Amino acid sequence: MKVKVSLFGTLGQGFPGYQQSEGLEIELPEEATANDLLEFLEVPESQGAAVAVEGRILKADDRIRGGVPVHVLQVIQGG
């Protein structure tokens, strides 16, 4: 399935020429999960990223639906 992905924070730096306004269009298996997406994008767990669809943060094993924009957010910590 084709998925349009927008990367936030410094995550886009890993993709030369990445433009936030255009995002990435990638091909994933039909049964792909949020964790599968992060693995495909080669975002390590240590980088702390969250996958969001329609304003909802997905759990690692939640499936992604084709045709729905996906946002990959960099988790920010501090205080």
Coordinates of N, CA, C and O in Angstrom, one line a residue:
M1 N 0.8 -1.2 0.0 CA 0.0 0.0 0.0 C 0.9 1.2 0.0 O 2.0 1.2 0.5
K2 N 0.4 2.3 -0.6 CA 1.1 3.6 -0.6 C 0.7 4.4 0.6 O -0.5 4.5 0.9
V3 N 1.7 5.0 1.2 CA 1.4 5.8 2.4 C 2.2 7.1 2.3 O 3.4 7.1 1.9
K4 N 1.5 8.2 2.5 CA 2.2 9.5 2.6 C 2.6 9.8 4.0 O 1.8 9.8 4.9
V5 N 3.9 10.1 4.2 CA 4.5 10.3 5.5 C 5.1 11.7 5.6 O 5.9 12.1 4.7
S6 N 4.8 12.4 6.7 CA 5.4 13.6 7.0 C 6.3 13.4 8.2 O 5.9 12.8 9.2
L7 N 7.5 13.9 8.2 CA 8.5 13.8 9.2 C 8.7 15.1 10.0 O 8.8 16.1 9.3
F8 N 8.7 15.0 11.3 CA 8.8 16.3 12.1 C 10.1 16.2 12.9 O 10.7 15.2 13.2
G9 N 10.5 17.4 13.4 CA 11.7 17.5 14.2 C 12.9 17.3 13.2 O 12.9 17.8 12.1
T10 N 13.9 16.6 13.7 CA 15.1 16.4 12.9 C 15.0 15.1 12.1 O 16.0 14.8 11.4
L11 N 13.9 14.4 12.1 CA 13.8 13.2 11.4 C 14.0 13.3 9.9 O 14.5 12.4 9.2
G12 N 13.6 14.4 9.3 CA 13.7 14.6 7.9 C 15.2 14.7 7.4 O 15.5 14.6 6.2
Q13 N 16.1 15.0 8.3 CA 17.5 15.1 8.0 C 18.1 13.9 7.4 O 19.1 13.9 6.7
G14 N 17.5 12.7 7.7 CA 18.0 11.5 7.2 C 17.6 11.2 5.8 O 18.0 10.1 5.2
F15 N 16.9 12.1 5.1 CA 16.4 11.9 3.8 C 16.8 13.1 2.9 O 16.1 14.2 3.0
P16 N 17.9 13.0 2.2 CA 18.4 14.2 1.4 C 17.3 14.7 0.5 O 16.6 13.9 -0.1
G17 N 17.1 16.0 0.5 CA 16.1 16.7 -0.3 C 14.7 16.6 0.3 O 13.8 17.1 -0.4
Y18 N 14.5 16.1 1.5 CA 13.2 16.0 2.1 C 12.6 17.4 2.3 O 13.3 18.3 2.8
Q19 N 11.4 17.6 1.9 CA 10.7 18.8 2.1 C 9.4 18.5 2.9 O 8.6 17.7 2.4
Q20 N 9.3 19.2 4.0 CA 8.1 19.0 4.9 C 6.8 19.2 4.2 O 5.9 18.5 4.4
S21 N 6.7 20.2 3.3 CA 5.5 20.5 2.6 C 5.0 19.3 1.7 O 3.9 19.2 1.4
E22 N 6.0 18.5 1.2 CA 5.6 17.4 0.3 C 5.6 16.0 1.0 O 5.0 15.1 0.5
G23 N 6.4 15.9 2.0 CA 6.5 14.6 2.7 C 7.1 13.5 1.8 O 7.8 13.8 0.8
L24 N 6.9 12.3 2.2 CA 7.5 11.1 1.5 C 6.3 10.2 1.1 O 5.4 10.1 1.9
E25 N 6.4 9.6 -0.1 CA 5.4 8.6 -0.4 C 6.2 7.3 -0.5 O 7.1 7.1 -1.2
I26 N 5.8 6.3 0.4 CA 6.5 5.1 0.5 C 5.5 3.9 0.3 O 4.3 4.1 0.4
E27 N 6.0 2.8 0.0 CA 5.3 1.6 -0.2 C 5.5 0.6 1.0 O 6.6 0.3 1.3
L28 N 4.4 0.2 1.6 CA 4.5 -0.7 2.8 C 3.6 -1.9 2.5 O 2.6 -1.8 1.8
P29 N 3.9 -3.0 3.1 CA 3.0 -4.2 3.0 C 1.6 -3.8 3.6 O 1.5 -3.0 4.5
E30 N 0.6 -4.5 3.1 CA -0.8 -4.2 3.6 C -1.0 -4.4 5.1 O -1.8 -3.6 5.7
E31 N -0.3 -5.2 5.7 CA -0.5 -5.5 7.2 C 0.5 -4.7 8.0 O 0.7 -5.0 9.2
A32 N 1.1 -3.6 7.5 CA 2.2 -2.9 8.2 C 1.7 -2.2 9.4 O 0.5 -1.7 9.5
T33 N 2.5 -2.2 10.4 CA 2.2 -1.6 11.7 C 3.1 -0.3 11.9 O 4.0 0.0 11.0
A34 N 2.8 0.5 12.9 CA 3.6 1.7 13.2 C 5.0 1.3 13.4 O 5.9 2.0 12.9
N35 N 5.3 0.2 14.0 CA 6.7 -0.2 14.2 C 7.3 -0.6 12.9 O 8.5 -0.2 12.7
D36 N 6.6 -1.2 12.0 CA 7.1 -1.5 10.7 C 7.5 -0.3 9.9 O 8.5 -0.2 9.2
L37 N 6.7 0.8 10.0 CA 7.0 2.0 9.4 C 8.3 2.6 9.9 O 9.2 3.0 9.1
L38 N 8.5 2.6 11.2 CA 9.7 3.2 11.8 C 10.9 2.4 11.4 O 12.0 2.9 11.1
E39 N 10.8 1.1 11.3 CA 11.9 0.2 10.8 C 12.2 0.5 9.4 O 13.4 0.6 9.0
F40 N 11.2 0.7 8.5 CA 11.4 1.0 7.1 C 12.1 2.3 7.0 O 13.0 2.4 6.1
L41 N 11.7 3.3 7.8 CA 12.4 4.6 7.7 C 13.7 4.6 8.4 O 14.4 5.6 8.4
E42 N 14.1 3.5 9.0 CA 15.4 3.4 9.8 C 15.5 4.4 10.9 O 16.5 5.0 11.1
V43 N 14.4 4.6 11.6 CA 14.4 5.4 12.8 C 14.6 4.5 14.0 O 13.7 3.7 14.4
P44 N 15.8 4.7 14.7 CA 16.0 3.8 15.8 C 15.1 4.1 17.0 O 14.7 5.3 17.2
E45 N 14.8 3.1 17.8 CA 14.0 3.3 19.0 C 14.6 4.4 19.9 O 13.9 5.2 20.5
S46 N 15.9 4.4 20.0 CA 16.6 5.4 20.8 C 16.4 6.9 20.4 O 16.5 7.8 21.2
Q47 N 15.9 7.1 19.2 CA 15.6 8.4 18.7 C 14.3 8.9 19.2 O 14.0 10.1 19.2
G48 N 13.5 8.0 19.7 CA 12.2 8.4 20.3 C 11.3 9.1 19.3 O 11.1 10.3 19.3
A49 N 10.6 8.3 18.5 CA 9.7 8.8 17.5 C 8.3 8.2 17.8 O 8.2 7.1 18.3
A50 N 7.3 8.9 17.5 CA 5.9 8.5 17.6 C 5.2 8.6 16.3 O 5.5 9.5 15.5
V51 N 4.3 7.7 16.0 CA 3.6 7.7 14.7 C 2.1 8.1 15.0 O 1.5 7.5 15.9
A52 N 1.7 9.1 14.3 CA 0.3 9.6 14.5 C -0.5 9.5 13.2 O 0.0 9.8 12.1
V53 N -1.8 9.2 13.3 CA -2.7 9.1 12.2 C -4.0 9.8 12.7 O -4.5 9.4 13.7
E54 N -4.5 10.7 11.9 CA -5.7 11.4 12.2 C -5.8 11.9 13.7 O -6.7 11.8 14.4
G55 N -4.6 12.5 14.1 CA -4.6 13.1 15.4 C -4.4 12.1 16.6 O -4.5 12.5 17.8
R56 N -4.2 10.8 16.3 CA -4.1 9.8 17.3 C -2.7 9.2 17.3 O -2.3 8.8 16.2
I57 N -2.0 9.1 18.4 CA -0.7 8.4 18.5 C -1.0 6.9 18.4 O -1.8 6.4 19.2
L58 N -0.3 6.2 17.5 CA -0.5 4.8 17.4 C 0.5 4.0 18.3 O 1.6 4.5 18.6
K59 N 0.0 2.9 18.8 CA 0.9 2.0 19.5 C 1.7 1.2 18.5 O 1.4 1.2 17.3
A60 N 2.8 0.6 18.9 CA 3.8 0.0 18.0 C 3.1 -1.1 17.1 O 3.5 -1.2 16.0
D61 N 2.1 -1.8 17.6 CA 1.5 -2.8 16.9 C 0.2 -2.4 16.2 O -0.5 -3.3 15.5
D62 N -0.2 -1.2 16.2 CA -1.3 -0.7 15.5 C -1.0 -0.7 14.0 O 0.0 -0.2 13.6
R63 N -2.0 -1.1 13.2 CA -1.8 -1.2 11.8 C -2.1 0.2 11.1 O -2.9 1.0 11.6
I64 N -1.3 0.4 10.1 CA -1.5 1.7 9.3 C -2.4 1.4 8.1 O -2.3 0.3 7.5
R65 N -3.3 2.3 7.8 CA -4.2 2.2 6.7 C -3.6 3.0 5.5 O -3.2 4.1 5.7
G66 N -3.7 2.4 4.3 CA -3.3 3.1 3.1 C -4.2 4.3 2.8 O -5.4 4.3 3.2
G67 N -3.7 5.3 2.2 CA -4.5 6.5 1.8 C -4.7 7.5 2.9 O -5.4 8.5 2.7
V68 N -4.2 7.2 4.1 CA -4.4 8.1 5.3 C -3.0 8.7 5.6 O -2.1 8.0 5.8
P69 N -2.9 10.1 5.6 CA -1.6 10.7 5.9 C -1.1 10.3 7.3 O -1.9 10.2 8.2
V70 N 0.2 10.0 7.3 CA 0.8 9.5 8.5 C 1.9 10.6 8.9 O 2.6 11.1 8.1
H71 N 2.0 10.9 10.2 CA 2.9 11.8 10.8 C 3.9 11.1 11.7 O 3.4 10.3 12.5
V72 N 5.2 11.3 11.5 CA 6.2 10.7 12.4 C 6.8 11.9 13.2 O 7.4 12.7 12.6
L73 N 6.5 11.8 14.5 CA 6.9 12.9 15.3 C 8.1 12.6 16.2 O 8.2 11.4 16.7
Q74 N 9.0 13.5 16.3 CA 10.2 13.3 17.2 C 9.8 13.7 18.6 O 9.2 14.8 18.8
V75 N 9.9 12.8 19.5 CA 9.6 13.0 20.9 C 10.6 14.0 21.5 O 11.8 13.9 21.3
I76 N 10.0 15.0 22.2 CA 10.8 16.0 22.8 C 10.7 15.8 24.3 O 9.6 15.7 24.9
Q77 N 11.9 15.9 25.0 CA 11.9 15.8 26.5 C 12.5 17.0 27.1 O 13.3 17.7 26.4
G78 N 12.3 17.3 28.3 CA 12.9 18.4 28.9 C 11.9 19.0 30.0 O 10.9 18.5 30.2
G79 N 12.3 20.0 30.5 CA 11.4 20.6 31.5 C 12.0 21.7 32.2 O 12.4 22.5 32.6

